[in-house]
Coordinates of C-alpha atoms in Angstrom, one line a residue:
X1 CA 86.4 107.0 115.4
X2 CA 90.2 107.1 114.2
X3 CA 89.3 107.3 111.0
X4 CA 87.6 110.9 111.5
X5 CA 91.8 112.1 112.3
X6 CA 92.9 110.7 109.0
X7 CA 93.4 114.2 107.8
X8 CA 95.0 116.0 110.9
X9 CA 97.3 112.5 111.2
X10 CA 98.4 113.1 107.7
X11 CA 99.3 116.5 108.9
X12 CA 101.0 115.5 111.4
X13 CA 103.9 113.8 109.7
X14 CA 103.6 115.8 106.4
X15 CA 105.0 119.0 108.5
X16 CA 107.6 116.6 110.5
X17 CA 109.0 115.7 107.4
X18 CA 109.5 119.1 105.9
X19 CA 110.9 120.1 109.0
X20 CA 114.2 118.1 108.4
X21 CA 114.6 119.0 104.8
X22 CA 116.8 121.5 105.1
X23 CA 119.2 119.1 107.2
X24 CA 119.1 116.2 104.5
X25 CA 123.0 115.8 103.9
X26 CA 124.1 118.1 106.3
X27 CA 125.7 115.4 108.6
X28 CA 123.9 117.0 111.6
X29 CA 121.2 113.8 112.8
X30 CA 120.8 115.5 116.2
X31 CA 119.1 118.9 114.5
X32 CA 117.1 117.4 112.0
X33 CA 116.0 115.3 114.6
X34 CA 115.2 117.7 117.0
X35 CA 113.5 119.8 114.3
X36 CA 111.1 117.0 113.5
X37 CA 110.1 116.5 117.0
X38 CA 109.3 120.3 117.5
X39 CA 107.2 120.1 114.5
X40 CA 105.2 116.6 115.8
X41 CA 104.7 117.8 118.9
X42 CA 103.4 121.7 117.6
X43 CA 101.3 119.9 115.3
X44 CA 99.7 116.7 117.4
X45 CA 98.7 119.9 120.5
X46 CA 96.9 120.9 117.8
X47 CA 94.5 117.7 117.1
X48 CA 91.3 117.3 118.6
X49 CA 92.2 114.9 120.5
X50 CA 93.0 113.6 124.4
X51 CA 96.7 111.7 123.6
X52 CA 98.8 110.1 125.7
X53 CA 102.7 108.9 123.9
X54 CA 103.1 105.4 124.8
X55 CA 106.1 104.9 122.3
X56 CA 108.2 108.2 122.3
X57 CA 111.2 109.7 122.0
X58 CA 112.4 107.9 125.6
X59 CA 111.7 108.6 129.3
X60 CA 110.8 111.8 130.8
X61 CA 114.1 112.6 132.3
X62 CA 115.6 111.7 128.9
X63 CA 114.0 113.5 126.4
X64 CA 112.1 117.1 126.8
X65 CA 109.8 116.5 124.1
X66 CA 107.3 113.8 123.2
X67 CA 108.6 111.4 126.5
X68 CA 106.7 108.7 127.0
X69 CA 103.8 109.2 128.9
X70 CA 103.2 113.1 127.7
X71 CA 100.0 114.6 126.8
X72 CA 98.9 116.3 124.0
X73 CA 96.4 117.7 121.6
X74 CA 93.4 120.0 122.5
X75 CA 91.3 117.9 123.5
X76 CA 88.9 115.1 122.1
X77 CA 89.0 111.1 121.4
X78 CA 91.6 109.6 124.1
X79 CA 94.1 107.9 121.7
X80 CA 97.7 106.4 122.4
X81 CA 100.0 107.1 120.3
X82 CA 103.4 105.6 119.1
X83 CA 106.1 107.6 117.0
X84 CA 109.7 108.3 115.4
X85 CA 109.6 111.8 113.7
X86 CA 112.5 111.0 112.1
X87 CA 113.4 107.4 111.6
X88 CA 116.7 107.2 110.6
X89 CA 118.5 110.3 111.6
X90 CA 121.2 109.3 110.3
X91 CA 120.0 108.3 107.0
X92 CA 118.4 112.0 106.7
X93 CA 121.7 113.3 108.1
X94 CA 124.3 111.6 105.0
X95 CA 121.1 111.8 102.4
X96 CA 120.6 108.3 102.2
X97 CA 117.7 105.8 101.4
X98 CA 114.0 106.2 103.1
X99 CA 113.9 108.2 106.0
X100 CA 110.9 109.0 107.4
X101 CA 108.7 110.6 109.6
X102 CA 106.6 107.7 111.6
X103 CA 103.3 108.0 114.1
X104 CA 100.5 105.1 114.8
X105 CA 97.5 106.0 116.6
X106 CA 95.4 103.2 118.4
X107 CA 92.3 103.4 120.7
X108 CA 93.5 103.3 125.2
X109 CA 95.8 100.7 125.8
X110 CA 96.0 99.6 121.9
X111 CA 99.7 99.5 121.8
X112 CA 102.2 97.2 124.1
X113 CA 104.3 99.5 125.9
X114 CA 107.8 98.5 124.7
X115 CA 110.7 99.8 127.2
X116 CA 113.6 101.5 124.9
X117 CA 115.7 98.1 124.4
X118 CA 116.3 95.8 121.6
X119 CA 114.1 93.6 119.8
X120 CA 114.8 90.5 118.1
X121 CA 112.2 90.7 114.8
X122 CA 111.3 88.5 112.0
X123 CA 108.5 89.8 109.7
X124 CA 107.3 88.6 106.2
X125 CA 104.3 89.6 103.7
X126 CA 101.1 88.7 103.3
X127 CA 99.5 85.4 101.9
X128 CA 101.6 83.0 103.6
X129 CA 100.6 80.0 106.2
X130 CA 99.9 81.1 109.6
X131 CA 102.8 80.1 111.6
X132 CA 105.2 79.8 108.9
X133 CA 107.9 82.0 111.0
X134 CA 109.2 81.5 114.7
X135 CA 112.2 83.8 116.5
X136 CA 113.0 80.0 118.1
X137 CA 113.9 78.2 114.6
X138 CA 117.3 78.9 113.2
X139 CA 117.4 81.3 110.1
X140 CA 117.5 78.0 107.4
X141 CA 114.1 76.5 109.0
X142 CA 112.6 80.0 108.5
X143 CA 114.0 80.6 105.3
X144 CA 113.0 76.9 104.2
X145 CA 109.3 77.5 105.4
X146 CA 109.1 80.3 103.3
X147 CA 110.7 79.1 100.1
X148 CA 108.4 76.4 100.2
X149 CA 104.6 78.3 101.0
X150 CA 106.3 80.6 98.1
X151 CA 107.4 77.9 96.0
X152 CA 110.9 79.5 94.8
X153 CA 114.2 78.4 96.0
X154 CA 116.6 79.8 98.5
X155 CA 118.4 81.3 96.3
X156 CA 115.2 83.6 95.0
X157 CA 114.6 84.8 98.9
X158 CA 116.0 88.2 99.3
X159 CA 116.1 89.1 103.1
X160 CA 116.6 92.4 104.9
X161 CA 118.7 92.8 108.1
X162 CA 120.3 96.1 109.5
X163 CA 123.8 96.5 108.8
X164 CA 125.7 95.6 112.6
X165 CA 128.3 93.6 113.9
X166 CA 125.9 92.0 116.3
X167 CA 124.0 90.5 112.6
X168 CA 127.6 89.3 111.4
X169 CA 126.4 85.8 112.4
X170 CA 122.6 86.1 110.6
X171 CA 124.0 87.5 108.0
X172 CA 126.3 84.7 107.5
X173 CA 123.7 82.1 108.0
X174 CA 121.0 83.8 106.1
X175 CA 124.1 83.6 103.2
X176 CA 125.3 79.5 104.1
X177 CA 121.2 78.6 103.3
X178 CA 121.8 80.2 99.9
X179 CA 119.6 83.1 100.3
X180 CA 120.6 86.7 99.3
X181 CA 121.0 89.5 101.7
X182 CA 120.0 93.0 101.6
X183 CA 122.0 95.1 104.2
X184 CA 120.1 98.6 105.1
X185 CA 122.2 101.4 107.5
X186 CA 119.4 102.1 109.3
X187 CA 115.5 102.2 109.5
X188 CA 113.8 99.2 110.3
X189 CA 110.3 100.0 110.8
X190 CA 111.1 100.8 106.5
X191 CA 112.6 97.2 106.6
X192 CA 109.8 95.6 108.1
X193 CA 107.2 97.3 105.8
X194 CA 109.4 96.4 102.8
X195 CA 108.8 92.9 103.0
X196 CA 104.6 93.4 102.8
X197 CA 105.5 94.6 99.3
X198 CA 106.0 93.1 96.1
X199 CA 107.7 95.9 94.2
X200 CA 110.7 95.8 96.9
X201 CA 111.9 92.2 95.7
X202 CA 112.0 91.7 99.9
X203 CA 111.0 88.5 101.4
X204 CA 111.5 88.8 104.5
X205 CA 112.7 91.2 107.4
X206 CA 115.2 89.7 110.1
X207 CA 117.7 91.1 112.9
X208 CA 117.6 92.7 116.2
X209 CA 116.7 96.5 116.2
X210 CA 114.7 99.0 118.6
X211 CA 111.5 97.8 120.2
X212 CA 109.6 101.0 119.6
X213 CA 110.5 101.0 116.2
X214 CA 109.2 97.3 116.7
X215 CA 105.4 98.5 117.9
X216 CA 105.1 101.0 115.5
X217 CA 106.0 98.3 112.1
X218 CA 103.6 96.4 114.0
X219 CA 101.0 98.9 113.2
X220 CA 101.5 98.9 109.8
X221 CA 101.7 95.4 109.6
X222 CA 97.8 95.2 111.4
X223 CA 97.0 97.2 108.1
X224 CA 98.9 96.0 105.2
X225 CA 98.9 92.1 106.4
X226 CA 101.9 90.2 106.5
X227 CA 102.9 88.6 109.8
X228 CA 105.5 89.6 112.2
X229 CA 107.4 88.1 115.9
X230 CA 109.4 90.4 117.7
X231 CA 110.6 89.6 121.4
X232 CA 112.5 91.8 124.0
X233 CA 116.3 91.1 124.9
X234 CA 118.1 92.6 128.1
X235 CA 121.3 91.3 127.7
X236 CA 120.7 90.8 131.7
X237 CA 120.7 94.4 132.1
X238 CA 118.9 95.2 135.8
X239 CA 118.1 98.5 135.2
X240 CA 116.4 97.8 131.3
X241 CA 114.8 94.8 133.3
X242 CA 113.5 96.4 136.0
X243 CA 111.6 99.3 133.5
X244 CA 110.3 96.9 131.3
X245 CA 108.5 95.6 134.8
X246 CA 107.4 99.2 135.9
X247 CA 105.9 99.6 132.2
X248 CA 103.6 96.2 132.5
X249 CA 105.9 93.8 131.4
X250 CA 105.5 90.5 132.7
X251 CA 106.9 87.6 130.8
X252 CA 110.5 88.8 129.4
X253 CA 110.7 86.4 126.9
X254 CA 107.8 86.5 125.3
X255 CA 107.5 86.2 121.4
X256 CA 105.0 89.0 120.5
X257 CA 103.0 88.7 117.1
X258 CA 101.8 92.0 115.6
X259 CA 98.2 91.7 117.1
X260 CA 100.3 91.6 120.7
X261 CA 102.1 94.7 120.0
X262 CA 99.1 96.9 118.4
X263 CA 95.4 96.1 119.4
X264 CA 92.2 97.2 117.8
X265 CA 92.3 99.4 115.5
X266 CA 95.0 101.5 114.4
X267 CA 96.0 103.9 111.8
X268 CA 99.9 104.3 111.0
X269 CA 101.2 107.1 108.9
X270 CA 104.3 107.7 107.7
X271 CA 105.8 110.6 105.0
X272 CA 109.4 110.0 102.8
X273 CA 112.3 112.7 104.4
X274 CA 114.5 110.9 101.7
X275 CA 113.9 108.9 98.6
X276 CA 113.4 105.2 99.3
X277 CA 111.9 101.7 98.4
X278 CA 108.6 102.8 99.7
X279 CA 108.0 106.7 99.5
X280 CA 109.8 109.9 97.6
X281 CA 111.6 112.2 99.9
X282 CA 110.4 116.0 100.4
X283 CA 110.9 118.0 97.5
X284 CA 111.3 122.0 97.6
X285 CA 110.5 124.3 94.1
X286 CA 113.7 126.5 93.8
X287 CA 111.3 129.4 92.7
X288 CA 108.3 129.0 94.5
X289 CA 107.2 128.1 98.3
X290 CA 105.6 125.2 97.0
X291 CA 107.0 121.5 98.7
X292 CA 105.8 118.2 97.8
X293 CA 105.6 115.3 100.8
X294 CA 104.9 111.7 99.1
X295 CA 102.9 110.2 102.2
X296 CA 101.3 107.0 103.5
X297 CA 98.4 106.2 105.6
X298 CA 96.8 103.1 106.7
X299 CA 93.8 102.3 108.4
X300 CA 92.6 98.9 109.5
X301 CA 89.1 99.7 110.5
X302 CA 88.5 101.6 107.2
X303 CA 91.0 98.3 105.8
X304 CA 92.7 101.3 103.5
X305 CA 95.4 102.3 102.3
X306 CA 96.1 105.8 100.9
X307 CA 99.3 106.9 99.5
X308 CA 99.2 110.7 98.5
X309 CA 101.6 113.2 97.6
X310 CA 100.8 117.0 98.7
X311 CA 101.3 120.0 96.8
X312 CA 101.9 122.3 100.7
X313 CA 102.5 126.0 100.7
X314 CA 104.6 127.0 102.8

């Protein structure tokens, strides 16, 4: 049944995408972010469809547009949905590498309802031993498991990890086990994805970042293989702890794998705002209304993948 939305999905982040184009570089994150989420929103209350967003742009009293737990489209197939129209605002903002434009759709109750707190991830690519990475070993166990189901030496294992000062440590230790790091300003569903393909030269995704951002790689991840742990952290924080009750979570330490986070099928699409490792960023004809969107879309009941780029007039 998601399959039939492949078209209107592709839509979807196609138009979000061009929306920002005209704030790439312009050091403004907040107005190309806002002009991405009034572009998702027009364009999702116009699918056939009955959706409800589970992973948004925050709570209702935070955010006007596409809270969590708003309705839209005209009617049709009920459908959760999880999304970033922009994912990495800031990226988009100084021009930098792979932004994009992010939604995952999944059948009632599909996705895990992550609160807006951080998640502790590790993720690697397809192929490998079940098993072969835990969030409860220490960076060199993980990094030897996966040297030796890969049969290369630390010292081939490239690893990406947000650039923070609360990584400073990982980093360091990721570095003392003799593997390289790859540091990235921003974007980590990108990051997670990266390390499910061999033309990135990424082995592996580690750090703490977002936990929506964690559902919706987990999406992808359902699609593309590869296998992925992410799990909550509160820092002790009541009120973040008290949400994540009121939103259905029960055990606040729980180490959720990618089937956890996004059940059933799914379908994730995403579309380049800015060049990067994975997708071309929007490109505009000087003499013509033509743009070109370099997208992605992947569908585990169909088990494709589709990468397109679109010729739109605008």
């Amino acid at each position: 049944m998601l399959s039939s939305l492949s078209s209107q999905i592709i839509n979807v982040v196609e138009k979000a995408s061009i929306a920002c184009y005209d704030w790439i570089g312009k050091g403004d994150n907040k107005s190309a972010d806002n002009e991405a989420v009034v572009s998702m929103r027009h364009n999702l209350n116009k699918m056939d469809i009955s959706g409800t967003v589970v992973i948004g742009e925050g709570e209702r009293d935070e955010a006007p547009m596409l809270y969590i737990g708003e309705k839209v489209g005209k009617g049709g197939v009920e459908v959760d949905i999880a999304l970033d129209p922009l994912e990495g605002t800031t990226i988009c903002a100084n021009a930098g590498e792979s932004s994009l434009a992010v939604i995952a759709f999944a059948n009632k109750g599909g996705f895990l309802h992550a609160p807006d707190v951080y998640m502790e991830k590790i993720a690697v690519g397809a192929g490998l031993p079940k098993n072969i990475i835990d969030l409860d070993n220490s960076p060199k166990k993980n990094l030897q498991n996966l040297a030796k189901a890969k049969k290369v030496s630390l010292d081939e294992l490239t690893i990406m990890i947000l650039d923070r000062p609360r990584h400073a440590e990982l980093i360091a230790k990721v570095r003392e086990a003799g593997s390289r790091v790859r540091l990235i300003g921003d974007g980590d569903v990108a990051g997670v994805i990266a390390c499910t393909s061999g033309h990135t030269k990424i082995d592996a995704y580690m750090g703490t970042g977002g936990a929506p951002e964690g559902v919706l790689a987990a999406a992808a991840l359902r699609v593309i293989g590869g296998q992925m742990m992410g799990r909550l952290v509160f820092h002790n924080n009541t009120k973040q702890i008290e949400r994540a009750k009121k939103m259905g979570i029960k055990d606040l330490s729980k180490k959720y794998t990618a089937k956890d986070m996004a059940k059933g099928d799914v379908i994730f699409a995403c579309a380049g705002v800015t060049d990067g490792y994975m997708l071309k960023g929007v490109r505009k004809c000087k003499d013509s209304n033509r743009v070109f969107v370099n997208s992605l879309l992947l569908d585990s009941s169909a088990k494709k993948v589709t990468q397109t780029t679109s010729e739109i007039y605008l």
